GROMACS .gro file of C-alpha atoms in nm:
model
  239
    1PHE     CA    1   0.776   0.975  -6.641
    2LEU     CA    2   0.906   0.796  -6.337
    3LEU     CA    3   0.536   0.790  -6.179
    4GLU     CA    4   0.396   0.655  -6.502
    5ALA     CA    5   0.694   0.389  -6.526
    6PHE     CA    6   0.703   0.249  -6.183
    7GLY     CA    7   0.365   0.351  -6.033
    8SER     CA    8   0.274   0.520  -5.706
    9ASN     CA    9   0.077   0.434  -5.382
   10ASN     CA   10  -0.059   0.800  -5.409
   11LYS     CA   11  -0.305   0.922  -5.629
   12ILE     CA   12  -0.121   1.093  -5.902
   13THR     CA   13  -0.251   1.455  -5.935
   14SER     CA   14  -0.082   1.762  -6.084
   15GLN     CA   15  -0.019   1.893  -5.741
   16PHE     CA   16   0.137   1.559  -5.620
   17ILE     CA   17   0.370   1.579  -5.918
   18ALA     CA   18   0.462   1.935  -5.823
   19GLU     CA   19   0.532   1.864  -5.453
   20LEU     CA   20   0.758   1.548  -5.571
   21ALA     CA   21   0.940   1.790  -5.787
   22TYR     CA   22   0.986   2.034  -5.516
   23LYS     CA   23   1.104   1.795  -5.268
   24ALA     CA   24   1.362   1.634  -5.513
   25GLU     CA   25   1.521   1.959  -5.598
   26VAL     CA   26   1.490   2.169  -5.280
   27LEU     CA   27   1.481   1.926  -5.000
   28GLU     CA   28   1.698   1.624  -5.157
   29HIS     CA   29   1.947   1.832  -5.319
   30GLN     CA   30   1.932   2.146  -5.103
   31ALA     CA   31   1.872   2.387  -5.360
   32PRO     CA   32   1.783   2.732  -5.271
   33GLY     CA   33   1.466   2.781  -5.467
   34GLY     CA   34   1.097   2.734  -5.344
   35ARG     CA   35   0.776   2.570  -5.493
   36MET     CA   36   0.717   2.841  -5.772
   37ASP     CA   37   0.860   2.677  -6.067
   38HIS     CA   38   0.737   2.310  -5.992
   39TYR     CA   39   0.395   2.445  -5.910
   40ALA     CA   40   0.378   2.684  -6.220
   41ILE     CA   41   0.481   2.390  -6.453
   42ALA     CA   42   0.300   2.105  -6.303
   43ILE     CA   43  -0.053   2.268  -6.209
   44GLY     CA   44  -0.045   2.515  -6.508
   45ASN     CA   45  -0.303   2.809  -6.549
   46ILE     CA   46  -0.224   3.145  -6.368
   47ILE     CA   47  -0.193   3.043  -5.983
   48TYR     CA   48  -0.112   3.231  -5.677
   49ILE     CA   49   0.124   3.049  -5.430
   50ASP     CA   50   0.140   3.123  -5.056
   51THR     CA   51   0.506   3.048  -5.007
   52SER     CA   52   0.466   3.085  -4.613
   53LYS     CA   53   0.245   2.773  -4.612
   54ASP     CA   54   0.317   2.435  -4.746
   55SER     CA   55   0.142   2.339  -5.068
   56ASP     CA   56  -0.101   2.632  -5.033
   57PHE     CA   57  -0.211   2.760  -5.387
   58LYS     CA   58  -0.515   2.863  -5.568
   59THR     CA   59  -0.601   2.896  -5.943
   60ILE     CA   60  -0.685   3.261  -6.028
   61GLY     CA   61  -0.699   3.252  -6.404
   62THR     CA   62  -0.649   3.029  -6.730
   63SER     CA   63  -0.525   3.287  -6.978
   64LEU     CA   64  -0.354   3.609  -7.027
   65ASP     CA   65  -0.318   3.739  -7.370
   66GLY     CA   66  -0.001   3.931  -7.509
   67LEU     CA   67   0.265   3.719  -7.350
   68ILE     CA   68   0.591   3.746  -7.511
   69LEU     CA   69   0.910   3.564  -7.398
   70ALA     CA   70   1.252   3.686  -7.506
   71GLU     CA   71   1.579   3.512  -7.473
   72SER     CA   72   1.900   3.717  -7.389
   73GLY     CA   73   2.149   3.430  -7.465
   74VAL     CA   74   2.324   3.578  -7.145
   75PRO     CA   75   2.413   3.252  -6.923
   76LYS     CA   76   2.363   3.286  -6.547
   77GLU     CA   77   2.442   3.110  -6.231
   78THR     CA   78   2.111   3.036  -6.108
   79ILE     CA   79   2.204   2.857  -5.769
   80GLY     CA   80   2.449   3.087  -5.633
   81LEU     CA   81   2.266   3.408  -5.733
   82LEU     CA   82   1.933   3.282  -5.603
   83SER     CA   83   2.084   3.157  -5.262
   84HIS     CA   84   2.245   3.503  -5.211
   85VAL     CA   85   1.936   3.696  -5.270
   86LYS     CA   86   1.705   3.468  -5.069
   87SER     CA   87   1.942   3.431  -4.765
   88ASN     CA   88   1.991   3.803  -4.743
   89ALA     CA   89   1.607   3.877  -4.752
   90ILE     CA   90   1.546   3.626  -4.488
   91LYS     CA   91   1.830   3.770  -4.281
   92SER     CA   92   1.688   4.107  -4.301
   93ILE     CA   93   1.340   4.003  -4.206
   94GLU     CA   94   1.463   3.809  -3.893
   95PHE     CA   95   1.688   4.062  -3.791
   96VAL     CA   96   1.407   4.337  -3.803
   97THR     CA   97   1.182   4.104  -3.615
   98LYS     CA   98   1.420   4.020  -3.345
   99MET     CA   99   1.483   4.399  -3.284
  100HIS     CA  100   1.125   4.469  -3.318
  101PRO     CA  101   0.896   4.185  -3.228
  102HIS     CA  102   0.561   4.355  -3.319
  103PHE     CA  103   0.683   4.378  -3.670
  104ASN     CA  104   0.461   4.160  -3.899
  105PHE     CA  105   0.605   4.112  -4.258
  106LYS     CA  106   0.260   3.994  -4.415
  107THR     CA  107   0.123   4.346  -4.321
  108ALA     CA  108   0.421   4.535  -4.370
  109THR     CA  109   0.426   4.869  -4.570
  110LEU     CA  110   0.689   5.101  -4.708
  111GLU     CA  111   0.625   5.331  -4.396
  112ASP     CA  112   0.762   5.017  -4.198
  113TYR     CA  113   1.056   4.987  -4.424
  114GLU     CA  114   1.139   5.361  -4.336
  115LYS     CA  115   1.067   5.295  -3.978
  116PHE     CA  116   1.264   4.978  -3.932
  117SER     CA  117   1.524   4.978  -4.201
  118LYS     CA  118   1.740   5.202  -3.977
  119SER     CA  119   1.813   4.899  -3.770
  120LEU     CA  120   1.977   4.698  -4.071
  121SER     CA  121   2.324   4.727  -4.212
  122ILE     CA  122   2.396   4.880  -4.544
  123GLU     CA  123   2.425   4.536  -4.678
  124LEU     CA  124   2.102   4.405  -4.581
  125ASN     CA  125   1.884   4.729  -4.625
  126PRO     CA  126   1.814   4.673  -4.998
  127TYR     CA  127   1.706   4.324  -4.937
  128PHE     CA  128   1.457   4.425  -4.672
  129TYR     CA  129   1.318   4.703  -4.902
  130ALA     CA  130   1.293   4.455  -5.189
  131ALA     CA  131   1.110   4.192  -4.966
  132ILE     CA  132   0.834   4.449  -4.852
  133LYS     CA  133   0.778   4.619  -5.200
  134ASN     CA  134   0.778   4.292  -5.390
  135HIS     CA  135   0.530   4.146  -5.136
  136LEU     CA  136   0.301   4.457  -5.194
  137ILE     CA  137   0.339   4.431  -5.563
  138THR     CA  138   0.233   4.070  -5.543
  139GLN     CA  139  -0.074   4.174  -5.343
  140ARG     CA  140  -0.184   4.417  -5.594
  141ALA     CA  141  -0.111   4.175  -5.875
  142LEU     CA  142  -0.333   3.910  -5.706
  143ALA     CA  143  -0.639   4.140  -5.666
  144ALA     CA  144  -0.591   4.263  -6.027
  145LEU     CA  145  -0.586   3.917  -6.168
  146GLU     CA  146  -0.885   3.801  -5.970
  147GLU     CA  147  -1.100   4.081  -6.119
  148THR     CA  148  -1.371   3.959  -6.359
  149THR     CA  149  -1.206   4.157  -6.632
  150VAL     CA  150  -0.833   4.187  -6.613
  151ASN     CA  151  -0.667   4.520  -6.675
  152PRO     CA  152  -0.347   4.441  -6.877
  153LYS     CA  153  -0.218   4.784  -6.852
  154LEU     CA  154  -0.213   4.762  -6.461
  155ILE     CA  155  -0.058   4.415  -6.477
  156GLY     CA  156   0.204   4.577  -6.706
  157GLU     CA  157   0.269   4.867  -6.462
  158LEU     CA  158   0.335   4.613  -6.164
  159MET     CA  159   0.556   4.404  -6.392
  160ASN     CA  160   0.757   4.719  -6.448
  161GLU     CA  161   0.750   4.825  -6.075
  162HIS     CA  162   0.885   4.473  -5.982
  163HIS     CA  163   1.155   4.470  -6.247
  164LYS     CA  164   1.285   4.803  -6.109
  165VAL     CA  165   1.312   4.653  -5.775
  166LEU     CA  166   1.495   4.354  -5.906
  167LYS     CA  167   1.728   4.610  -6.113
  168THR     CA  168   1.788   4.879  -5.870
  169SER     CA  169   1.759   4.716  -5.520
  170LEU     CA  170   1.864   4.344  -5.580
  171LYS     CA  171   2.090   4.428  -5.888
  172ILE     CA  172   2.034   4.097  -6.060
  173THR     CA  173   1.983   4.213  -6.395
  174VAL     CA  174   2.234   4.272  -6.670
  175PRO     CA  175   2.287   4.537  -6.953
  176LYS     CA  176   2.166   4.334  -7.236
  177ILE     CA  177   1.835   4.262  -7.038
  178ASP     CA  178   1.805   4.641  -6.972
  179VAL     CA  179   1.838   4.716  -7.326
  180MET     CA  180   1.566   4.463  -7.429
  181ILE     CA  181   1.321   4.556  -7.164
  182GLU     CA  182   1.368   4.935  -7.269
  183ALA     CA  183   1.318   4.838  -7.623
  184ALA     CA  184   0.991   4.656  -7.563
  185ILE     CA  185   0.835   4.928  -7.330
  186ASN     CA  186   0.952   5.191  -7.613
  187SER     CA  187   0.745   4.986  -7.854
  188GLY     CA  188   0.431   5.001  -7.661
  189ALA     CA  189   0.440   4.702  -7.432
  190TYR     CA  190   0.234   4.719  -7.106
  191GLY     CA  191   0.522   4.607  -6.913
  192ALA     CA  192   0.837   4.378  -6.914
  193LYS     CA  193   1.060   4.214  -6.660
  194ILE     CA  194   1.352   3.971  -6.611
  195VAL     CA  195   1.226   3.632  -6.501
  196GLY     CA  196   1.378   3.344  -6.286
  197SER     CA  197   1.683   3.434  -6.085
  198GLY     CA  198   1.803   3.704  -6.274
  199GLY     CA  199   2.165   3.769  -6.383
  200GLY     CA  200   2.089   3.702  -6.740
  201GLY     CA  201   1.846   3.439  -6.907
  202SER     CA  202   1.502   3.565  -7.041
  203ILE     CA  203   1.241   3.840  -6.994
  204VAL     CA  204   0.861   3.828  -7.019
  205VAL     CA  205   0.687   4.098  -7.193
  206LEU     CA  206   0.297   4.173  -7.173
  207SER     CA  207   0.200   4.333  -7.522
  208PRO     CA  208  -0.128   4.485  -7.651
  209PRO     CA  209  -0.264   4.242  -7.913
  210ASP     CA  210  -0.224   4.468  -8.206
  211LYS     CA  211   0.155   4.523  -8.109
  212LYS     CA  212   0.284   4.175  -8.072
  213ASP     CA  213   0.459   4.136  -8.396
  214MET     CA  214   0.612   4.477  -8.382
  215ILE     CA  215   0.756   4.412  -8.022
  216ILE     CA  216   0.904   4.071  -8.122
  217LYS     CA  217   1.070   4.232  -8.431
  218THR     CA  218   1.205   4.527  -8.185
  219LEU     CA  219   1.331   4.268  -7.929
  220LEU     CA  220   1.516   4.084  -8.208
  221ALA     CA  221   1.657   4.412  -8.333
  222SER     CA  222   1.769   4.509  -7.982
  223GLY     CA  223   1.989   4.187  -7.927
  224ALA     CA  224   1.750   3.926  -7.821
  225MET     CA  225   1.866   3.578  -7.926
  226THR     CA  226   1.496   3.474  -7.982
  227ALA     CA  227   1.161   3.627  -7.908
  228TYR     CA  228   0.830   3.468  -7.950
  229GLU     CA  229   0.460   3.473  -7.837
  230VAL     CA  230   0.368   3.214  -7.541
  231SER     CA  231   0.050   3.131  -7.399
  232VAL     CA  232  -0.073   3.010  -7.034
  233ALA     CA  233  -0.037   2.627  -7.017
  234GLU     CA  234  -0.276   2.360  -6.869
  235GLY     CA  235   0.007   2.202  -6.674
  236SER     CA  236   0.121   1.840  -6.650
  237LYS     CA  237  -0.070   1.547  -6.820
  238HIS     CA  238  -0.085   1.230  -6.674
  239ILE     CA  239  -0.293   0.899  -6.741
   0.00000   0.00000   0.00000
């Protein structure tokens, strides 16, 4: 809106809008997040973002059938929770890198976690594990989504793996969210996970096409405030 109202010296593209939104929130207001939300909303489609590089992303898909969003109605304190998780993850990686200069997070495996986690405090250990595990899950998901024919069952399994890390290692879920996810899985969903910073909020479910209506009804019966089918968006529109 502001770009349309006041104009810009730059060419107005979806990525330019995404980058402005990121700079406004994270750099100007010093919020603890990254580029993920801004780029996902402004650019749309299914994208992969390399958060280790500025403005580096690629589109890897335009649709994914069977997506359901369910809102728990449980409020959350996004900034504090996100800041705590992010800072501890960064601390754990920096500490291990300082103690073991040959450690490379980008190529780290769970064997590396077993090897280097002994150097960490009890407090930082789960964040180090979560960082490595989630990175590995992301790489597997990227490969799966880049396939000519996407395997929704595999994507669902990776969603479940990711949620398990968020629940057991980072502990950013809540009982109502857990009940909703269990209900979705028991009703035949491929996978489900909490979204955003955790601590409440919503979940996303990947459902077989023929089970979407049943899963939505099950989610509502399990206590979800609302549950509805969603689709991959095209991103921001600009004149």
